[in-house]
Amino acid sequence: MIRPALFETISTMKAHKWFGKVTRVVGLTIESTGPNAAVGDICVIHSGRQGTGKIRAEVVGFKESNVLLMPLSDTLDIAPGNLVECLDEPLTIPVGHHLIGQVIDGIGEPLGEKGNSKQRDVRSVEQAPPNPLSRPRITERLSLGVRVIDGLFSVGKGQRIGIFAGSGVGKSTLLAMIAKYSAADVNVIALIGERGREVKDFVERDLGEEGMKKTVLVVVTSDQPALMRVKGALTATAVAEYFRDQGLNVNLMMDSVTRFAMAQREIGLAIGEPPTTKGYPPSVFALLPRLLERSGTNIHGSITAFYTVLVDGDDMNEPIADAVRGILDGHLVLDRHLANKGQFPAVNVLKSVSRVMSDIVSEAHLASASNLRELLSVYTEAEDLISIGAYKRGTNQKLDEAVTAYPEIISFIKQATNEQVTFEDTEQMLLGRF
């Protein structure tokens, strides 16, 4: 007698497999005749002269009767006639609490020595965003432990924030501070297109042992294929969604969305898409909202997301920055001029905004934050006059007040990387001074 479990296994087995053959490799893409597959399916290319190597690739399009594949690893050893086997499923990754404290790659495999063989859940990296009508409103604040953000741009659980900056202005350091000091249950940090040298620096110097205790780190370095960089962002989001569905409050931090967009640009141009906006094909601007809308709240928990945007030449209006800013719920602008003056975090208070702050803090807090911004604005407008000694006290009462308060404003904004501040202390300091 056949056992029920065995009968179910046999009944779901496929009686055949689809195969194709490699015809040519052009740049980043592999063309094959067959197999019968859909866009997004994962295939295995049996490479090498004996066909013993296995290279995973994804179906990214079709050209007449040929299938266009993009590899998840190098294309070495691929030759005409290599068999292409369709797995009939999209990319899936193992998820679970075993990932906390681990460093994984763009397809969920551990990069370090902390592999785990226990039973795991499996989740597709491609997920639909939550239904907009089923998303709870953001009404609860999240303490980040960074004074300038908690005080002037308070973040709610489930909010999505962009961090806009040029290179070397302190994005990674700010993310590490949030990871260590925030009140979130789990951090999921994605380093997309990062320099290989900086990965260990980020783990050991910026995060440290304490930060890694509640962190899942997804790393895809700049030398890896474009498809792997795109999948790294999707994998990190899928991991964060798993923890959100467990009822947890998750911090998702991605550095950077710009390199994710550049990877998709490589893929789009390779399969024949026309370059439209400053060299970016249409698929980039279609993929960005699909990625960014997956974070936020759902009926189980929340994903509070921080996406860094690397702006070329500090141009805040370049296409990717402009598109991302229009999707997210606020943005923090890191200013190179402030960093050069030694002000860290180098947040430009006058160019940054949180779109949900008025819903999550008290009226007194909001009034004090507005007063601080006004004083800083008045001082900044007259800074040149003050610097050359042309300002005379008593000619403008508001400017006199701003000049007096300026040292305290800078003291409030600046914070050492090893200094942790609670939200309550930040609020008390803000209300007491401004």
mmCIF file of C-alpha atoms in Angstrom, residues 123-277:
data_model
loop_
_atom_site.group_PDB
_atom_site.id
_atom_site.type_symbol
_atom_site.label_atom_id
_atom_site.label_comp_id
_atom_site.label_asym_id
_atom_site.label_seq_id
_atom_site.Cartn_x
_atom_site.Cartn_y
_atom_site.Cartn_z
ATOM 1 C CA ARG A 123 10.353 32.462 -0.158
ATOM 2 C CA SER A 124 10.450 33.897 -3.672
ATOM 3 C CA VAL A 125 12.479 37.094 -4.015
ATOM 4 C CA GLU A 126 9.690 38.550 -6.178
ATOM 5 C CA GLN A 127 6.702 39.551 -4.034
ATOM 6 C CA ALA A 128 3.798 41.920 -4.606
ATOM 7 C CA PRO A 129 3.592 45.010 -2.349
ATOM 8 C CA PRO A 130 0.871 44.952 0.340
ATOM 9 C CA ASN A 131 -2.600 46.043 -0.728
ATOM 10 C CA PRO A 132 -2.746 49.825 -0.113
ATOM 11 C CA LEU A 133 -6.104 49.500 1.667
ATOM 12 C CA SER A 134 -4.724 46.869 4.048
ATOM 13 C CA ARG A 135 -1.724 48.975 5.115
ATOM 14 C CA PRO A 136 -2.212 50.364 8.649
ATOM 15 C CA ARG A 137 -1.506 54.108 8.939
ATOM 16 C CA ILE A 138 1.824 55.159 10.431
ATOM 17 C CA THR A 139 0.993 56.444 13.907
ATOM 18 C CA GLU A 140 3.813 55.126 16.101
ATOM 19 C CA ARG A 141 7.294 56.612 16.176
ATOM 20 C CA LEU A 142 10.506 54.593 16.031
ATOM 21 C CA SER A 143 13.474 55.685 18.110
ATOM 22 C CA LEU A 144 16.649 55.600 15.977
ATOM 23 C CA GLY A 145 19.152 56.818 18.566
ATOM 24 C CA VAL A 146 20.397 59.570 16.224
ATOM 25 C CA ARG A 147 19.552 62.960 17.724
ATOM 26 C CA VAL A 148 19.166 65.047 14.561
ATOM 27 C CA ILE A 149 16.764 62.502 13.015
ATOM 28 C CA ASP A 150 14.732 61.749 16.148
ATOM 29 C CA GLY A 151 14.447 65.440 16.980
ATOM 30 C CA LEU A 152 13.913 67.148 13.618
ATOM 31 C CA PHE A 153 12.781 64.376 11.250
ATOM 32 C CA SER A 154 11.075 61.863 13.532
ATOM 33 C CA VAL A 155 10.547 58.538 11.782
ATOM 34 C CA GLY A 156 7.483 56.320 12.220
ATOM 35 C CA LYS A 157 7.328 52.537 12.145
ATOM 36 C CA GLY A 158 6.808 51.613 8.506
ATOM 37 C CA GLN A 159 8.080 54.887 7.045
ATOM 38 C CA ARG A 160 10.417 54.890 4.022
ATOM 39 C CA ILE A 161 13.252 57.431 4.041
ATOM 40 C CA GLY A 162 15.812 58.283 1.365
ATOM 41 C CA ILE A 163 19.358 59.288 2.330
ATOM 42 C CA PHE A 164 20.764 61.428 -0.495
ATOM 43 C CA ALA A 165 24.477 62.139 -0.662
ATOM 44 C CA GLY A 166 27.596 62.129 -2.785
ATOM 45 C CA SER A 167 30.387 59.659 -2.153
ATOM 46 C CA GLY A 168 32.334 59.853 1.111
ATOM 47 C CA VAL A 169 29.869 62.048 3.049
ATOM 48 C CA GLY A 170 28.964 59.491 5.736
ATOM 49 C CA LYS A 171 26.051 57.402 4.431
ATOM 50 C CA SER A 172 27.421 54.058 5.636
ATOM 51 C CA THR A 173 28.378 55.488 9.033
ATOM 52 C CA LEU A 174 24.868 56.885 9.519
ATOM 53 C CA LEU A 175 23.316 53.521 8.577
ATOM 54 C CA ALA A 176 25.565 51.761 11.080
ATOM 55 C CA MET A 177 24.492 54.173 13.849
ATOM 56 C CA ILE A 178 20.820 53.495 13.063
ATOM 57 C CA ALA A 179 21.448 49.723 13.027
ATOM 58 C CA LYS A 180 23.138 49.789 16.441
ATOM 59 C CA TYR A 181 20.954 52.279 18.275
ATOM 60 C CA SER A 182 17.430 51.954 16.845
ATOM 61 C CA ALA A 183 14.589 50.259 18.729
ATOM 62 C CA ALA A 184 13.752 47.928 15.809
ATOM 63 C CA ASP A 185 13.633 44.171 16.439
ATOM 64 C CA VAL A 186 15.731 43.165 13.402
ATOM 65 C CA ASN A 187 17.956 44.964 10.902
ATOM 66 C CA VAL A 188 18.305 43.819 7.296
ATOM 67 C CA ILE A 189 21.152 45.670 5.596
ATOM 68 C CA ALA A 190 21.857 45.330 1.871
ATOM 69 C CA LEU A 191 25.223 46.459 0.502
ATOM 70 C CA ILE A 192 24.619 46.559 -3.254
ATOM 71 C CA GLY A 193 27.590 47.119 -5.564
ATOM 72 C CA GLU A 194 29.860 47.881 -2.604
ATOM 73 C CA ARG A 195 33.648 47.777 -2.742
ATOM 74 C CA GLY A 196 34.888 44.412 -1.486
ATOM 75 C CA ARG A 197 37.421 46.084 0.810
ATOM 76 C CA GLU A 198 34.733 48.005 2.680
ATOM 77 C CA VAL A 199 32.518 45.040 3.558
ATOM 78 C CA LYS A 200 34.674 43.792 6.432
ATOM 79 C CA ASP A 201 35.252 47.377 7.584
ATOM 80 C CA PHE A 202 31.486 47.858 7.793
ATOM 81 C CA VAL A 203 30.975 44.581 9.681
ATOM 82 C CA GLU A 204 33.808 44.921 12.187
ATOM 83 C CA ARG A 205 34.346 48.675 12.531
ATOM 84 C CA ASP A 206 30.949 50.285 11.887
ATOM 85 C CA LEU A 207 28.465 47.609 13.033
ATOM 86 C CA GLY A 208 30.614 45.748 15.518
ATOM 87 C CA GLU A 209 29.616 42.629 17.441
ATOM 88 C CA GLU A 210 26.682 44.365 19.127
ATOM 89 C CA GLY A 211 25.219 45.587 15.839
ATOM 90 C CA MET A 212 25.505 42.165 14.172
ATOM 91 C CA LYS A 213 23.515 40.468 16.973
ATOM 92 C CA LYS A 214 20.234 41.618 15.437
ATOM 93 C CA THR A 215 21.319 42.105 11.819
ATOM 94 C CA VAL A 216 21.074 40.175 8.559
ATOM 95 C CA LEU A 217 23.662 41.506 6.096
ATOM 96 C CA VAL A 218 23.162 40.957 2.352
ATOM 97 C CA VAL A 219 26.346 41.659 0.375
ATOM 98 C CA VAL A 220 26.743 41.871 -3.401
ATOM 99 C CA THR A 221 30.081 43.445 -4.357
ATOM 100 C CA SER A 222 30.696 45.575 -7.434
ATOM 101 C CA ASP A 223 32.533 42.804 -9.317
ATOM 102 C CA GLN A 224 29.487 40.527 -9.416
ATOM 103 C CA PRO A 225 27.140 40.316 -12.434
ATOM 104 C CA ALA A 226 24.440 42.952 -12.888
ATOM 105 C CA LEU A 227 21.652 40.421 -12.306
ATOM 106 C CA MET A 228 23.188 39.435 -8.960
ATOM 107 C CA ARG A 229 23.197 43.087 -7.860
ATOM 108 C CA VAL A 230 19.520 43.419 -8.754
ATOM 109 C CA LYS A 231 18.677 40.144 -6.969
ATOM 110 C CA GLY A 232 20.592 41.285 -3.880
ATOM 111 C CA ALA A 233 18.149 44.180 -3.377
ATOM 112 C CA LEU A 234 15.148 41.890 -3.950
ATOM 113 C CA THR A 235 16.580 39.232 -1.607
ATOM 114 C CA ALA A 236 17.114 41.744 1.215
ATOM 115 C CA THR A 237 13.539 42.977 0.795
ATOM 116 C CA ALA A 238 12.197 39.392 0.832
ATOM 117 C CA VAL A 239 14.115 38.662 4.073
ATOM 118 C CA ALA A 240 12.698 41.839 5.649
ATOM 119 C CA GLU A 241 9.180 40.829 4.511
ATOM 120 C CA TYR A 242 9.599 37.431 6.210
ATOM 121 C CA PHE A 243 10.409 39.051 9.571
ATOM 122 C CA ARG A 244 7.596 41.591 9.117
ATOM 123 C CA ASP A 245 5.146 38.723 8.577
ATOM 124 C CA GLN A 246 6.320 37.283 11.917
ATOM 125 C CA GLY A 247 4.947 40.441 13.578
ATOM 126 C CA LEU A 248 8.313 42.164 14.059
ATOM 127 C CA ASN A 249 9.361 45.767 13.457
ATOM 128 C CA VAL A 250 12.162 45.600 10.898
ATOM 129 C CA ASN A 251 14.728 48.152 9.739
ATOM 130 C CA LEU A 252 15.613 47.643 6.063
ATOM 131 C CA MET A 253 18.701 49.598 4.980
ATOM 132 C CA MET A 254 19.907 49.559 1.392
ATOM 133 C CA ASP A 255 23.163 51.081 0.181
ATOM 134 C CA SER A 256 22.558 51.991 -2.537
ATOM 135 C CA VAL A 257 19.483 52.261 -4.725
ATOM 136 C CA THR A 258 21.601 54.040 -7.345
ATOM 137 C CA ARG A 259 23.809 50.992 -7.889
ATOM 138 C CA PHE A 260 20.682 48.823 -8.051
ATOM 139 C CA ALA A 261 19.344 51.112 -10.796
ATOM 140 C CA MET A 262 22.686 51.024 -12.629
ATOM 141 C CA ALA A 263 22.629 47.221 -12.579
ATOM 142 C CA GLN A 264 19.125 47.209 -14.070
ATOM 143 C CA ARG A 265 20.347 49.678 -16.682
ATOM 144 C CA GLU A 266 23.064 47.200 -17.703
ATOM 145 C CA ILE A 267 20.456 44.443 -18.027
ATOM 146 C CA GLY A 268 17.984 46.599 -19.947
ATOM 147 C CA LEU A 269 20.537 47.838 -22.447
ATOM 148 C CA ALA A 270 21.952 44.322 -22.907
ATOM 149 C CA ILE A 271 18.574 42.905 -23.969
ATOM 150 C CA GLY A 272 17.877 45.759 -26.371
ATOM 151 C CA GLU A 273 15.881 48.372 -24.429
ATOM 152 C CA PRO A 274 16.278 51.947 -25.719
ATOM 153 C CA PRO A 275 18.079 54.407 -23.430
ATOM 154 C CA THR A 276 15.590 57.170 -22.597
ATOM 155 C CA THR A 277 16.365 59.362 -19.552
#
